[in-house]
Short mmCIF file of C-alpha atoms in Angstrom, two decimals:
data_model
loop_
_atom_site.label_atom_id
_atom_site.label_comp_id
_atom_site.label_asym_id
_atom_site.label_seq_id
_atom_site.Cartn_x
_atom_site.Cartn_y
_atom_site.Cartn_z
CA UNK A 403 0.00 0.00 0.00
CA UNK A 404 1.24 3.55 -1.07
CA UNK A 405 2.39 6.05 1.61
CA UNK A 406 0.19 8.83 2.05
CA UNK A 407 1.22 12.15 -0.17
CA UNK A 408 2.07 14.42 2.21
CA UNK A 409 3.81 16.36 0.49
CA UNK A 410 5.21 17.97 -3.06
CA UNK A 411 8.26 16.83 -4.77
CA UNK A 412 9.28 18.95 -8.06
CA UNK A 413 12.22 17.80 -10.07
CA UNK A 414 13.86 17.80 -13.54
CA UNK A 415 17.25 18.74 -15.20
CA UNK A 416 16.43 22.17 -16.14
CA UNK A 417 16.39 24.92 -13.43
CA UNK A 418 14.29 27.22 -15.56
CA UNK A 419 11.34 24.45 -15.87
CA UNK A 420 11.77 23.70 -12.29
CA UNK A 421 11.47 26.66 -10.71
CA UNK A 422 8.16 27.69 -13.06
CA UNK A 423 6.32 24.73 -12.19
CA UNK A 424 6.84 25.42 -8.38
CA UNK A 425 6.28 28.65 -8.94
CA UNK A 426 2.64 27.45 -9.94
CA UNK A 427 2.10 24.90 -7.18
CA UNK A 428 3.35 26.88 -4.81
CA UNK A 429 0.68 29.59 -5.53
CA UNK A 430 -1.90 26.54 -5.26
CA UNK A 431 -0.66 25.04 -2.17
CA UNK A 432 -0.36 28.65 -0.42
CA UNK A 433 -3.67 30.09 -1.58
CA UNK A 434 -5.70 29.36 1.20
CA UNK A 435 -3.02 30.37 3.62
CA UNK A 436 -4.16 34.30 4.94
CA UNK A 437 -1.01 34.91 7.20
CA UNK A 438 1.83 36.18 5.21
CA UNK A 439 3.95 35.22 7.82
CA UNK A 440 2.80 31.72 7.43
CA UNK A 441 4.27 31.26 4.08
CA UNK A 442 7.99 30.68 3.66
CA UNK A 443 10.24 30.21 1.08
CA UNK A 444 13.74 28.61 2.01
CA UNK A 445 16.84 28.15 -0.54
CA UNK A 446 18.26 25.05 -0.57
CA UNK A 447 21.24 26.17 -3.05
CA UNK A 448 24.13 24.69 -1.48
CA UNK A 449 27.90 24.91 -2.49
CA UNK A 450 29.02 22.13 0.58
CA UNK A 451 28.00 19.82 3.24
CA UNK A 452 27.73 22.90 5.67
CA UNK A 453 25.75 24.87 3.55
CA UNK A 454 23.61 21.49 2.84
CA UNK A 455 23.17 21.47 6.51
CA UNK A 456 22.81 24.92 7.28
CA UNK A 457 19.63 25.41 4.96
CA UNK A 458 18.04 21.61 5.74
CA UNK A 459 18.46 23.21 9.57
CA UNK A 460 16.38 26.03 8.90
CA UNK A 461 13.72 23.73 6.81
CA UNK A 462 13.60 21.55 9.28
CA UNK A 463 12.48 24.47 12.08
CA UNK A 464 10.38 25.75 9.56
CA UNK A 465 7.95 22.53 9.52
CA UNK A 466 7.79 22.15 12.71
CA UNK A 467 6.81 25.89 13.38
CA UNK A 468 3.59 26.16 14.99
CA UNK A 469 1.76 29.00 13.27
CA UNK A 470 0.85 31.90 16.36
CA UNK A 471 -2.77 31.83 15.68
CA UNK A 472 -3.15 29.24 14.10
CA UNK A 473 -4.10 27.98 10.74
CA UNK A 474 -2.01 26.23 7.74
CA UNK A 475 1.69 27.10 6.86
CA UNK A 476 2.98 26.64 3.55
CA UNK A 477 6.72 26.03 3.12
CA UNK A 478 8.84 26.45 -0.29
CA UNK A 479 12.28 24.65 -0.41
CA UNK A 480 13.21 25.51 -3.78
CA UNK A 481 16.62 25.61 -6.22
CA UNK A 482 17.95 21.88 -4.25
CA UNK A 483 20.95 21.32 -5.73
CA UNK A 484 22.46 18.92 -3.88
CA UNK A 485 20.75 15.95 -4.77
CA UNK A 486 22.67 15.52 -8.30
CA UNK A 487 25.56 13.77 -9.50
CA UNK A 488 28.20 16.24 -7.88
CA UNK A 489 31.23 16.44 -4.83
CA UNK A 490 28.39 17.91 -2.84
CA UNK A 491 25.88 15.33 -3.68
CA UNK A 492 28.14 12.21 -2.96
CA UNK A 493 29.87 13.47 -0.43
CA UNK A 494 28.65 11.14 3.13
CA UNK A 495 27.57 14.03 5.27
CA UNK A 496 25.34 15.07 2.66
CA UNK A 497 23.71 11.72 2.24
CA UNK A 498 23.42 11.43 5.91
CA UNK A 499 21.45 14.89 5.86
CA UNK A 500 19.23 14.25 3.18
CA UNK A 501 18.44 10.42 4.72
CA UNK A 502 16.74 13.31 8.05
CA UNK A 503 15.00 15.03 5.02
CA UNK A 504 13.49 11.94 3.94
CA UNK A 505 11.91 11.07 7.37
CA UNK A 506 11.22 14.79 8.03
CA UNK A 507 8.78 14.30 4.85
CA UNK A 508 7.81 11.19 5.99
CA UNK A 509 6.25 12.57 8.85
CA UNK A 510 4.63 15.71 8.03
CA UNK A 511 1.17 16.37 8.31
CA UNK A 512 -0.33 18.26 5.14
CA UNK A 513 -3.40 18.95 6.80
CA UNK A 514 -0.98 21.75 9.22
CA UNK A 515 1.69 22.00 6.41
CA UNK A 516 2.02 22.17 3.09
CA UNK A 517 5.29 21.07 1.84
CA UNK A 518 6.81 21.99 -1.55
CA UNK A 519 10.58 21.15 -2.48
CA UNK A 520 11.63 21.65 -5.79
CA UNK A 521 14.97 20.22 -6.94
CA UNK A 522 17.40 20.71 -10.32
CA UNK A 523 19.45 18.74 -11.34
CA UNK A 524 18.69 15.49 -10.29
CA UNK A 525 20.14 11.85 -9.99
CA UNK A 526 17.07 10.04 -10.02
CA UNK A 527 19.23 7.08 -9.46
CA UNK A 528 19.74 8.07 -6.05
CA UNK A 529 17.18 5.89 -3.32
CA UNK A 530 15.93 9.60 -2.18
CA UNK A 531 14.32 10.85 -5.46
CA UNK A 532 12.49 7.55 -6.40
CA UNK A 533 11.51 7.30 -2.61
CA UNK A 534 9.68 10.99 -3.28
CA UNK A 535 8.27 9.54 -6.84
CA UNK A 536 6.46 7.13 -4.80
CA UNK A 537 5.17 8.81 -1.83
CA UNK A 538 5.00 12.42 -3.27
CA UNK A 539 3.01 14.14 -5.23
CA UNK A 540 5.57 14.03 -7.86
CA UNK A 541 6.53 16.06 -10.66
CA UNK A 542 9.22 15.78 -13.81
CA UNK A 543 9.34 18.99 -14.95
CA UNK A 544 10.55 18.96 -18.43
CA UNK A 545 10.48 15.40 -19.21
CA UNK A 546 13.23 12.74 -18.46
CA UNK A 547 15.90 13.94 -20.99
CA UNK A 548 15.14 11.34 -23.14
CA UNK A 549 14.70 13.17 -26.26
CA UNK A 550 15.75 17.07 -25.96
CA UNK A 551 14.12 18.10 -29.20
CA UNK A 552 10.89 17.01 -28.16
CA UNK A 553 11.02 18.47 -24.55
CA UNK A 554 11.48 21.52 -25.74
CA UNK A 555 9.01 21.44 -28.22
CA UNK A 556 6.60 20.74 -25.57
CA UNK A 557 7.77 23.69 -23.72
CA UNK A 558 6.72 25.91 -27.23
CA UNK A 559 3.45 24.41 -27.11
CA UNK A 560 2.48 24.75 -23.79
CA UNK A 561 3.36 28.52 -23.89
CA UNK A 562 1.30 28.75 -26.76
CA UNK A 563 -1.57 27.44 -25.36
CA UNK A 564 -1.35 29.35 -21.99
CA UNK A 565 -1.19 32.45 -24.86
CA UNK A 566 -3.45 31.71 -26.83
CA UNK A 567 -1.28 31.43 -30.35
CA UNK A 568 -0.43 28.23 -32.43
CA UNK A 569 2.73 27.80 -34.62
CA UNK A 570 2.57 27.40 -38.19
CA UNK A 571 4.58 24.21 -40.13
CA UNK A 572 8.86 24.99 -39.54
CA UNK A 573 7.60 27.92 -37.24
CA UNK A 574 8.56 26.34 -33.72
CA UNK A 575 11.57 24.12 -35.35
CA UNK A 576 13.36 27.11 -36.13
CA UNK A 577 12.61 28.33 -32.75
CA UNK A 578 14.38 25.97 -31.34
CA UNK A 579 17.30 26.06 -33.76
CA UNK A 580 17.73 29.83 -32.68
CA UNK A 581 17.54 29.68 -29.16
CA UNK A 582 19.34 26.38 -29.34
CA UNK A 583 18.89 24.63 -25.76
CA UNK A 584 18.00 27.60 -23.33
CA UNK A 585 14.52 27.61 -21.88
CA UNK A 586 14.31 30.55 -20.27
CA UNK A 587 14.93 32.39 -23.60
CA UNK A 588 12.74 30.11 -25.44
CA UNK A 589 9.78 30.84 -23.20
CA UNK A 590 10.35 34.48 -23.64
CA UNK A 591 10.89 34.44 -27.34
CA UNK A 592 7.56 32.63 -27.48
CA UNK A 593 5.96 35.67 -25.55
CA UNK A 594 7.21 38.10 -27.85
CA UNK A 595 6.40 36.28 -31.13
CA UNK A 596 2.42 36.08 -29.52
CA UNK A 597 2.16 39.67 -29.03
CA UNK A 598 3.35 40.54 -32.24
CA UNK A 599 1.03 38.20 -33.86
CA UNK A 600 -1.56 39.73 -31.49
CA UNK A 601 -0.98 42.73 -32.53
CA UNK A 602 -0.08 42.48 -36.66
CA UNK A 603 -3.69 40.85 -36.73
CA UNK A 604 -1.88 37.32 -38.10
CA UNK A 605 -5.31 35.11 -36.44
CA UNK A 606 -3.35 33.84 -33.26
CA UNK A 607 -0.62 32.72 -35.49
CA UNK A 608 3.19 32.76 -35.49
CA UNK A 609 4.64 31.67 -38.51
CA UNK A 610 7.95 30.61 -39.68
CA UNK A 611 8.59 33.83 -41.52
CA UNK A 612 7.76 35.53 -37.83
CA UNK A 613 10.36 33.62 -36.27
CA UNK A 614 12.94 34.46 -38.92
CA UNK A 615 12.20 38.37 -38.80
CA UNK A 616 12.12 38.64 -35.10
CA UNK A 617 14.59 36.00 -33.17
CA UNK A 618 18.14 36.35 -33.70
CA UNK A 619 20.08 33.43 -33.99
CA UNK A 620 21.53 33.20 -30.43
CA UNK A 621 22.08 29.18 -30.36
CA UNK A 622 25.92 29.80 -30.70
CA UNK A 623 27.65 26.50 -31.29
CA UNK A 624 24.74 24.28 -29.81
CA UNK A 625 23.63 21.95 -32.23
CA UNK A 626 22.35 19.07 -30.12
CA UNK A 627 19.82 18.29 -32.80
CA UNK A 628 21.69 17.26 -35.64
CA UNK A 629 23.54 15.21 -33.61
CA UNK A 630 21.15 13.19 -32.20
CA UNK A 631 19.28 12.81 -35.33
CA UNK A 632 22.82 11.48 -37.18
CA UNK A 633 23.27 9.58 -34.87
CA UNK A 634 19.84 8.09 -34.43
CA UNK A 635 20.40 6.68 -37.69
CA UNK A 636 16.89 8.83 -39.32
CA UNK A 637 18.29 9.89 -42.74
CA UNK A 638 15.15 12.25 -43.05
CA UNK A 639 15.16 14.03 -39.76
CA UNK A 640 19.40 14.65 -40.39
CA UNK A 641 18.61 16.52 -43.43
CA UNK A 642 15.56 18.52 -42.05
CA UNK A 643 18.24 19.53 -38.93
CA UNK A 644 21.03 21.15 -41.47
CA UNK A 645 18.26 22.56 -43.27
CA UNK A 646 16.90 24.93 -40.46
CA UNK A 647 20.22 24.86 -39.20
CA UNK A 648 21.50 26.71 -42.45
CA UNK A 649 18.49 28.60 -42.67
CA UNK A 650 18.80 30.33 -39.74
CA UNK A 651 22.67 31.85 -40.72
CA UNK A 652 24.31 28.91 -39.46
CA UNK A 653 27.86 27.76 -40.37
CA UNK A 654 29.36 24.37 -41.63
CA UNK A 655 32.39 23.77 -39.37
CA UNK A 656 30.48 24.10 -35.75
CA UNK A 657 28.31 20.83 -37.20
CA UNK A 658 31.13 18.66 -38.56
CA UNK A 659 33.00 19.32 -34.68
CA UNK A 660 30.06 18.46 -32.84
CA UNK A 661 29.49 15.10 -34.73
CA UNK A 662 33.10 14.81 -34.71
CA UNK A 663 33.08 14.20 -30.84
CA UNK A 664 30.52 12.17 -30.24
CA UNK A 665 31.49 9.92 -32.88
CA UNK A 666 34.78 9.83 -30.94
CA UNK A 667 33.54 8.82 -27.86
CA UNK A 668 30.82 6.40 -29.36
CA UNK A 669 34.28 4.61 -30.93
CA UNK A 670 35.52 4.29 -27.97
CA UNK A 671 31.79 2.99 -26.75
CA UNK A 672 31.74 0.61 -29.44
CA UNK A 673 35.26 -0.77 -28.95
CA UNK A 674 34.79 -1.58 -24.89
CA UNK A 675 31.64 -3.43 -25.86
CA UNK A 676 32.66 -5.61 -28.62
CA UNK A 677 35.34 -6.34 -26.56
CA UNK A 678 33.09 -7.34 -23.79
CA UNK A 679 34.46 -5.00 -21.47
CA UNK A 680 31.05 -3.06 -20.24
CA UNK A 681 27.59 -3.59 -21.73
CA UNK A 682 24.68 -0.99 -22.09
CA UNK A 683 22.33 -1.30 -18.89
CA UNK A 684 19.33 0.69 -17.87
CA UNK A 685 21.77 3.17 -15.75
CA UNK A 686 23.70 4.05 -18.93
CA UNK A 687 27.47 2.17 -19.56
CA UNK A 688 27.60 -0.69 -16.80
CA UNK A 689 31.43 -1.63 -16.59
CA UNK A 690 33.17 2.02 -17.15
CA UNK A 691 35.18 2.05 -14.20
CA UNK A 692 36.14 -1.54 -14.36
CA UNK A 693 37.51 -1.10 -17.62
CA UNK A 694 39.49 2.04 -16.48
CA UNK A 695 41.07 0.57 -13.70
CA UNK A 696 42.72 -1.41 -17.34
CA UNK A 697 43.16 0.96 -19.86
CA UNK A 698 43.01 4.22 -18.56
CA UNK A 699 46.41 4.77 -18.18
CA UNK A 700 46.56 4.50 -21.95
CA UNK A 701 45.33 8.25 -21.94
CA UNK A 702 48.83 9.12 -20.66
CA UNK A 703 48.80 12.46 -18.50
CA UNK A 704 45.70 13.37 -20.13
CA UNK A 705 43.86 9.80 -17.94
CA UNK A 706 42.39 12.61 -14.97
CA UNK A 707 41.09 15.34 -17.68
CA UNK A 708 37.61 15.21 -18.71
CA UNK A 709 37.72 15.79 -22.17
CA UNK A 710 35.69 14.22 -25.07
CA UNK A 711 38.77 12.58 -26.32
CA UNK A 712 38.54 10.31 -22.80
CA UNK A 713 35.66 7.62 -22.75
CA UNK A 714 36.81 7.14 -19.16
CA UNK A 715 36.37 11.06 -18.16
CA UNK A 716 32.56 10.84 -18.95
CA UNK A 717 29.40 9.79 -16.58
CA UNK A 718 28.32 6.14 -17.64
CA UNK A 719 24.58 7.16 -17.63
CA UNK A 720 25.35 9.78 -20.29
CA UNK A 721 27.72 7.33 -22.34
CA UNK A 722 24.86 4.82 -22.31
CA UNK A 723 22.22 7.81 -23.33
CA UNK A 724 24.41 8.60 -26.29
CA UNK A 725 25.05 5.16 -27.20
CA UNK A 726 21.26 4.70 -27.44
CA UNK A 727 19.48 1.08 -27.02
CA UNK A 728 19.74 -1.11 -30.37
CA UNK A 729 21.02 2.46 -32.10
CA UNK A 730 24.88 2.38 -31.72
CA UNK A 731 26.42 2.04 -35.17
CA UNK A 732 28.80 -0.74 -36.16
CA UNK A 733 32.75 0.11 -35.62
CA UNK A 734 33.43 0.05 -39.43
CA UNK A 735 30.20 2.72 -39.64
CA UNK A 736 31.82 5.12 -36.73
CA UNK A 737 35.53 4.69 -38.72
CA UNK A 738 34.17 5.38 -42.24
CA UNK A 739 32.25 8.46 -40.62
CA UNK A 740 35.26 9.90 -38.79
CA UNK A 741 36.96 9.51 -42.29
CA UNK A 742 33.88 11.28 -44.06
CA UNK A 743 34.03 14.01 -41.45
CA UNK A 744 37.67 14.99 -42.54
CA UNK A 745 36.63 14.43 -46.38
CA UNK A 746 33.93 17.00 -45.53
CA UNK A 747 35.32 19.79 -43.85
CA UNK A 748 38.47 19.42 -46.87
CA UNK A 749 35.32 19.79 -49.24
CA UNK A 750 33.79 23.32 -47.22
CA UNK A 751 37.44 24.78 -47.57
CA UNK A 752 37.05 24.33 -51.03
CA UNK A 753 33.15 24.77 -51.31
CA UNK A 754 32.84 27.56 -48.83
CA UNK A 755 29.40 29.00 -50.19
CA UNK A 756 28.11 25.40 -50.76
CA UNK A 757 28.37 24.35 -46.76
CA UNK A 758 24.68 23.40 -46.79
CA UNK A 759 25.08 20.84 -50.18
CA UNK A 760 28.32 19.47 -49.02
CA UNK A 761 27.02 18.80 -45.21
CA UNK A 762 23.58 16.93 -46.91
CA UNK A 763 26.04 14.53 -49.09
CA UNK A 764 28.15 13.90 -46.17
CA UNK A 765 24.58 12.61 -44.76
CA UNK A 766 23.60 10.88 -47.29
CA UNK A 767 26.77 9.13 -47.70
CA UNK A 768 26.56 7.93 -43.84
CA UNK A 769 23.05 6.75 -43.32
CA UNK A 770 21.33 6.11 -46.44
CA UNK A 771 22.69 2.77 -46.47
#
């Protein structure tokens, strides 16, 4: 039998979504509480164990306050940062703290307190996060990561609809290309584009010509999304990538480096596992430090560096998220692609106004077959 949900648990990767959504709940959960003075909001932003301590301290006195006249309190522990993949997170002290948090939470009654805690990021591997998924009112703000086209597609939408505005075909794809992986600006860019469609008389409607007039292309260098759609093997959704990618004043070379080093590491990937060293698991790369502890030291002085030229510098969990389930190419694939990569950028030097044709063959060559 479920534990009672006594409280609020708010979590995701991105701050930004975070922080709006308990923004919102907050607002619910406090609405019926009159006192000011019985609504607080506490930071749990914390840069070590004593500052982990320090704000779970005041928290902790802050649920257990017993309001002067009476009545509900509402309590806000928002921007937790210590429950991710960090020196702060792993560190013993702090797991001892957060093991009070969980039986603090455990044990409060919603019907004197409302609790809210919202936390970015997150190791939801960690026992205390799927402990609040199943006796929390629980929230993934954002989605799990999974695909980060799509999340922040969703992110467009639900603007949109809290607006009152729709995008037109291409309109929210070159969004997203623009703004590249930054929600905050995203949400705001959205905001702007509905008021001028609002007020232009365009029937609730931003189109793609909108977005091109009136969001500059601030995506610098990020160009997550024809990445994963190279490497996802999808042929079509490669080509529509370069397409807004070009479209929206981008440059050749910036695409060629990003697919350049995570087809590094995924040879690396691809090596360890057909050698049987680790094997992709449902936590990501299963085996990484095992196979360190042998071949590390082949990295020379560069073994300790995180770098993407060092398979053993990165977190297993993402190594198994780019590797992808059934999706990682064969080692001959990710050696004729580095080789295609260096064909490509020789042909841009030479091509320099055809970036765009020469980045579609290079494509085409990899993943029709």
């Amino acid at each position: 039998m479920a534990a009672a949900r006594n409280f609020t648990f708010i979590c995701g990767q991105d701050d930004y979504l975070v922080t709006r959504a308990g923004e919102q709940a907050f607002a619910e959960l406090a609405k019926d509480v009159a006192d000011e003075f019985s609504r607080e909001v506490i930071s749990g932003f914390a840069g070590n164990v004593g500052e982990v301590e320090t704000a779970l301290q005041r928290f902790r006195e802050s649920v257990q306050t017993v309001p002067m006249f009476g009545g509900r309190r509402a309590v806000w522990l928002r921007d937790v940062n210590f429950l991710a993949d960090t020196v702060t997170g792993r560190a013993e002290g702090t797991l001892a703290v957060v093991e009070g948090l969980q039986e603090l939470l455990a044990a409060v009654n919603p019907e004197e307190t409302a609790v809210l805690v919202t936390a970015a990021p997150v190791d939801r591997r960690r026992s205390f996060p799927k402990w609040c998924e199943k006796n929390a009112e629980f929230t993934l703000a954002g989605g799990d990561g999974e695909n980060t086209g799509e999340m922040l597609a969703g992110v467009v939408a639900a603007e949109a609809k809290s607006l009152g505005v729709s995008f037109g075909p291409g309109a929210v794809e070159l969004l997203i290309a623009r703004t590249g992986a930054n929600t905050r600006l995203l949400v705001e860019e959205t905001r702007k584009l509905a008021t001028f469609a609002a007020n232009n008389g365009e029937a609730a409607l931003i189109t793609e010509d909108n977005v091109a007039e009136l969001t500059p292309n601030t995506a610098e260098g990020d160009f997550f999304e024809t990445a994963e759609a190279f490497f996802s093997g999808d042929l079509k959704w490669t080509l529509s990538a370069l397409h807004r990618h070009f479209f929206s004043g981008g440059d050749a070379r910036p695409v060629i480096s990003a697919l350049q080093n995570r087809n590094r590491l995924l040879l690396q990937v691809r090596t360890l596992i057909d050698a049987g060293e680790v094997r992709q698991g449902p936590r990501g790369l299963d085996g990484l430090q095992r196979a360190a502890a042998a071949y590390a030291a082949r990295f020379g002085a560069a073994a300790s560096e995180k770098s993407s030229y060092n398979v053993f510098a990165q977190n297993p969990w993402y190594l198994g998220k780019l590797a992808g389930t059934g999706r990682l190419p064969t080692l001959r694939r990710l050696i004729d692609n580095q080789q295609d990569f260096i064909s490509a950028f020789a042909e841009i030097v030479r091509r320099p106004q055809e970036q765009e044709e020469v980045l579609r063959d290079l494509a085409v060559r990899c993943l029709a077959g």
